[in-house]
Amino acid sequence: MNVEMWVRALKAARAGAEVSQEGLAALIKWSPSTVAAIETGRRRPTMEFAVAADQALGTGGLLAGLLREHEGNSSPSWFELWPGHEERSVRLRHFEPCLIPGLLQTEEYARAIFSAGGLYRTDRVEELLRLRMSRQRLLSRTEPPECVFVIDESALRRSIGGPAAMDRQFGRLLEAAELPHVRLHVLPLDVGAHVSLGGGFVIAELPGNDHLLCLDNAARGQIADYPEWIGLVQRKWEHLLGEALSQRASLDLINKLKVTP
């Protein structure tokens, strides 16, 4: 089955449910422009989109099944789609309440995260680690996106991989902050309650002023471009950035936490 046939199946399901493009967009929390782009072949359908459309249109998993067949029965996890969006971005705004952001993690720190609790086999840990490390090439390419990170102070004080690993991780943060396209801010603990205690996020600005969100939770995450969500998260970002320490004060704090010179 090719993508054109999948699009026909989507249109037929939508017509059968008497749902317009705009109606489908509202039901699945994606933008109408994205639905239109998928139906006209300008944008590839993703498994996340197919699953959401199945639920909205009551097709019992038909669209996801057809897409899985098209992709050779090996559909990517939701996050495996995100690096492609990162590569196209012109600006990334990242808030992380619990961990050092993936783009700034050392290999040692990342391995400790993926190994926690024994949830993954060793080969899967190494696979996830390779993916994370490969994403970091984004920061050193010829024309990198502007990257602004706000990291909760609790993420700096949580020992991941032990004191020595954290010390090297602090060194990595200080090195990254020297890059001209990277800004790093710490949200201090004394801020108390803030607007994103529920979780972290990334706002990717793409060419043409399009925006995508990357949201995460304990089970899985979500990539979304629903305008209302983007507007809300952008407002949260402005609040967080306003509460965060300046870059100079943030780096001073990291230097104080770092044991070795």
Coordinates of C-alpha atoms in Angstrom, one line a residue:
M1 CA 0.0 0.0 0.0
N2 CA 1.4 3.5 -0.9
V3 CA 0.8 6.8 0.8
E4 CA -1.7 7.8 -1.8
M5 CA -3.9 4.9 -1.0
W6 CA -3.6 5.6 2.7
V7 CA -4.8 9.2 2.1
R8 CA -7.8 7.8 0.2
A9 CA -8.6 5.6 3.2
L10 CA -8.4 8.7 5.5
K11 CA -10.7 10.7 3.3
A12 CA -13.1 7.9 3.0
A13 CA -13.2 7.4 6.8
R14 CA -13.6 11.1 7.3
A15 CA -16.5 11.2 4.8
G16 CA -18.1 8.2 6.4
A17 CA -18.0 9.9 9.8
E18 CA -19.2 13.2 8.2
V19 CA -16.2 15.0 9.6
S20 CA -14.6 17.9 7.8
Q21 CA -10.8 18.5 7.7
E22 CA -11.3 21.3 10.3
G23 CA -13.5 19.0 12.4
L24 CA -10.8 16.3 12.3
A25 CA -8.2 18.8 13.3
A26 CA -10.2 19.9 16.3
L27 CA -10.9 16.3 17.4
I28 CA -7.2 15.2 17.3
K29 CA -5.7 18.5 18.4
W30 CA -3.6 19.0 15.3
S31 CA -3.8 22.2 13.1
P32 CA -6.1 22.3 10.1
S33 CA -3.1 23.1 7.9
T34 CA -1.4 19.9 8.9
V35 CA -4.5 17.8 8.1
A36 CA -4.7 19.5 4.7
A37 CA -1.0 19.0 4.1
I38 CA -1.3 15.3 4.8
E39 CA -4.4 14.9 2.6
T40 CA -2.7 16.7 -0.3
G41 CA 0.5 14.7 0.0
R42 CA 2.7 17.7 1.1
R43 CA 3.4 16.1 4.4
R44 CA 3.8 12.4 5.3
P45 CA 1.4 10.9 7.7
T46 CA 2.9 9.7 11.0
M47 CA 1.8 6.8 13.2
E48 CA 0.8 9.3 15.9
F49 CA -1.5 11.1 13.4
A50 CA -2.9 7.7 12.2
V51 CA -3.7 6.5 15.8
A52 CA -5.4 9.8 16.7
A53 CA -7.4 9.8 13.5
D54 CA -8.5 6.2 14.1
Q55 CA -9.8 7.2 17.6
A56 CA -11.5 10.3 16.3
L57 CA -13.2 8.6 13.3
G58 CA -14.0 5.3 15.0
T59 CA -12.1 3.2 12.4
G60 CA -10.9 0.6 14.8
G61 CA -7.2 0.9 14.1
L62 CA -7.6 0.7 10.3
L63 CA -5.5 3.8 9.5
A64 CA -2.7 2.8 11.9
G65 CA -2.7 -0.7 10.5
L66 CA -2.5 0.4 6.9
L67 CA 0.4 2.8 7.8
R68 CA 2.2 0.1 9.7
E69 CA 1.9 -2.1 6.7
H70 CA 3.3 0.7 4.5
E71 CA 6.3 1.2 6.8
G72 CA 7.2 -2.5 6.7
N73 CA 5.6 -3.4 10.1
S74 CA 8.2 -1.5 11.9
S75 CA 6.6 1.8 12.8
P76 CA 8.9 4.2 14.7
S77 CA 8.3 5.2 18.2
W78 CA 6.8 8.7 18.6
F79 CA 10.1 10.2 19.5
E80 CA 12.0 8.8 16.6
L81 CA 10.1 11.4 14.5
W82 CA 11.4 14.3 16.5
P83 CA 15.1 14.5 15.5
G84 CA 13.9 15.3 11.9
H85 CA 12.0 18.3 13.2
E86 CA 15.0 19.4 15.3
E87 CA 17.2 19.3 12.2
R88 CA 14.8 21.6 10.3
S89 CA 14.3 24.0 13.2
V90 CA 15.7 27.5 13.3
R91 CA 15.0 28.0 17.0
L92 CA 14.5 25.5 19.9
R93 CA 13.2 26.6 23.3
H94 CA 13.5 23.8 25.9
F95 CA 12.3 23.6 29.4
E96 CA 13.3 20.6 31.5
P97 CA 12.1 20.2 35.2
C98 CA 13.8 16.9 36.1
L99 CA 16.8 16.2 33.9
I100 CA 19.5 17.8 31.9
P101 CA 18.1 18.2 28.4
G102 CA 19.0 15.4 26.0
L103 CA 20.9 17.7 23.6
L104 CA 23.2 18.6 26.5
Q105 CA 23.7 15.2 28.2
T106 CA 27.0 13.4 28.4
E107 CA 27.1 9.8 27.2
E108 CA 27.7 8.7 30.8
Y109 CA 24.7 10.7 32.1
A110 CA 22.4 9.5 29.3
R111 CA 23.4 5.8 29.9
A112 CA 22.5 6.1 33.5
I113 CA 19.0 7.4 32.6
F114 CA 18.3 4.7 30.1
S115 CA 19.6 2.0 32.4
A116 CA 17.5 3.1 35.4
G117 CA 15.2 0.4 36.8
G118 CA 16.3 -2.2 34.3
L119 CA 13.4 -1.4 32.0
Y120 CA 15.5 -1.9 28.8
R121 CA 17.8 -4.7 27.6
T122 CA 21.4 -3.7 27.2
D123 CA 21.2 -3.6 23.4
R124 CA 18.1 -1.3 23.6
V125 CA 20.0 1.0 26.0
E126 CA 22.8 1.3 23.5
E127 CA 20.4 1.9 20.7
L128 CA 18.7 4.7 22.6
L129 CA 22.1 6.1 23.6
R130 CA 23.3 6.2 20.0
L131 CA 20.2 8.1 19.0
R132 CA 20.6 10.7 21.7
M133 CA 24.3 11.3 21.0
S134 CA 23.7 11.6 17.3
R135 CA 21.1 14.3 17.9
Q136 CA 23.8 16.4 19.6
R137 CA 25.5 17.0 16.2
L138 CA 22.8 19.6 15.7
L139 CA 24.7 21.9 18.1
S140 CA 28.0 21.8 16.1
R141 CA 26.8 21.9 12.5
T142 CA 27.6 24.8 10.3
E143 CA 24.3 26.6 10.7
P144 CA 22.8 25.4 14.0
P145 CA 19.4 26.6 15.3
E146 CA 19.3 29.1 18.1
C147 CA 18.9 27.0 21.3
V148 CA 17.6 28.4 24.6
F149 CA 17.5 26.0 27.6
V150 CA 15.7 26.6 30.9
I151 CA 16.7 23.9 33.4
D152 CA 15.1 23.6 36.8
E153 CA 17.7 23.7 39.6
S154 CA 16.4 20.4 40.9
A155 CA 17.7 18.7 37.7
L156 CA 21.2 20.0 38.6
R157 CA 21.0 18.7 42.2
R158 CA 19.6 15.2 41.3
S159 CA 22.6 12.8 41.2
I160 CA 22.4 10.8 38.0
G161 CA 25.2 8.3 37.6
G162 CA 27.0 9.4 40.7
P163 CA 29.0 12.4 41.8
A164 CA 31.8 12.0 39.2
A165 CA 29.3 11.6 36.4
M166 CA 27.5 14.8 37.5
D167 CA 30.8 16.7 37.7
R168 CA 31.5 15.8 34.1
Q169 CA 27.9 16.7 33.2
F170 CA 28.4 20.1 34.7
G171 CA 31.5 20.5 32.6
R172 CA 29.5 19.7 29.5
L173 CA 26.9 22.4 30.4
L174 CA 29.6 25.0 30.8
E175 CA 31.1 24.0 27.4
A176 CA 27.8 24.2 25.6
A177 CA 27.1 27.6 27.1
E178 CA 30.2 29.0 25.4
L179 CA 28.6 28.3 21.9
P180 CA 27.3 31.5 20.4
H181 CA 23.9 30.0 19.5
V182 CA 23.3 28.5 23.0
R183 CA 21.7 30.2 26.0
L184 CA 21.4 28.4 29.3
H185 CA 19.3 29.5 32.2
V186 CA 18.6 27.9 35.6
L187 CA 15.1 28.2 37.2
P188 CA 16.0 28.5 40.9
L189 CA 14.3 26.3 43.5
D190 CA 13.2 29.4 45.5
V191 CA 10.8 30.2 42.7
G192 CA 8.5 27.6 44.2
A193 CA 5.4 26.9 42.3
H194 CA 5.7 27.7 38.5
V195 CA 3.6 27.3 35.4
S196 CA 5.1 24.0 34.2
L197 CA 5.4 21.8 37.2
G198 CA 3.5 19.1 35.2
G199 CA 6.4 18.4 32.8
G200 CA 8.9 19.6 30.3
F201 CA 8.5 20.6 26.7
V202 CA 10.3 21.8 23.6
I203 CA 9.0 24.5 21.2
A204 CA 10.6 24.1 17.8
E205 CA 10.3 27.0 15.4
L206 CA 10.5 25.8 11.8
P207 CA 11.1 27.7 8.6
G208 CA 8.1 29.8 7.6
N209 CA 7.3 30.5 11.3
D210 CA 5.6 27.2 11.8
H211 CA 5.8 25.7 15.3
L212 CA 5.8 22.2 16.8
L213 CA 5.7 21.1 20.4
C214 CA 7.4 18.1 21.9
L215 CA 5.6 17.0 25.1
D216 CA 6.6 14.1 27.4
N217 CA 5.0 12.1 30.1
A218 CA 5.6 8.8 32.0
A219 CA 4.1 6.5 29.4
R220 CA 4.9 8.2 26.1
G221 CA 5.1 11.7 24.6
Q222 CA 3.5 13.6 21.8
I223 CA 4.4 15.9 19.0
A224 CA 1.7 18.5 18.3
D225 CA 1.1 21.6 16.3
Y226 CA -2.4 22.5 17.6
P227 CA -2.4 26.3 17.7
E228 CA -4.1 26.6 21.1
W229 CA -1.6 24.3 22.7
I230 CA 1.3 26.2 21.1
G231 CA -0.1 29.5 22.4
L232 CA -0.4 28.1 25.9
V233 CA 3.1 26.6 26.0
Q234 CA 4.6 29.8 24.6
R235 CA 3.0 31.8 27.4
K236 CA 4.4 29.2 29.9
W237 CA 7.8 29.6 28.3
E238 CA 7.7 33.4 28.8
H239 CA 6.8 33.0 32.5
L240 CA 9.6 30.4 33.0
L241 CA 12.2 32.5 31.2
G242 CA 11.2 35.5 33.3
E243 CA 11.6 33.6 36.5
A244 CA 14.9 32.0 35.5
L245 CA 18.4 33.3 36.5
S246 CA 20.4 35.3 33.9
Q247 CA 22.9 33.2 31.9
R248 CA 25.8 34.6 34.0
A249 CA 24.1 33.8 37.3
S250 CA 23.1 30.4 36.0
L251 CA 26.7 29.5 35.0
D252 CA 28.0 30.8 38.4
L253 CA 25.6 28.3 40.1
I254 CA 26.8 25.4 37.9
N255 CA 30.4 26.4 38.6
K256 CA 29.6 26.3 42.3
L257 CA 28.1 22.8 42.0
K258 CA 31.1 21.5 40.0
V259 CA 33.7 19.9 42.2
T260 CA 36.7 19.8 39.9
P261 CA 38.1 22.8 38.0

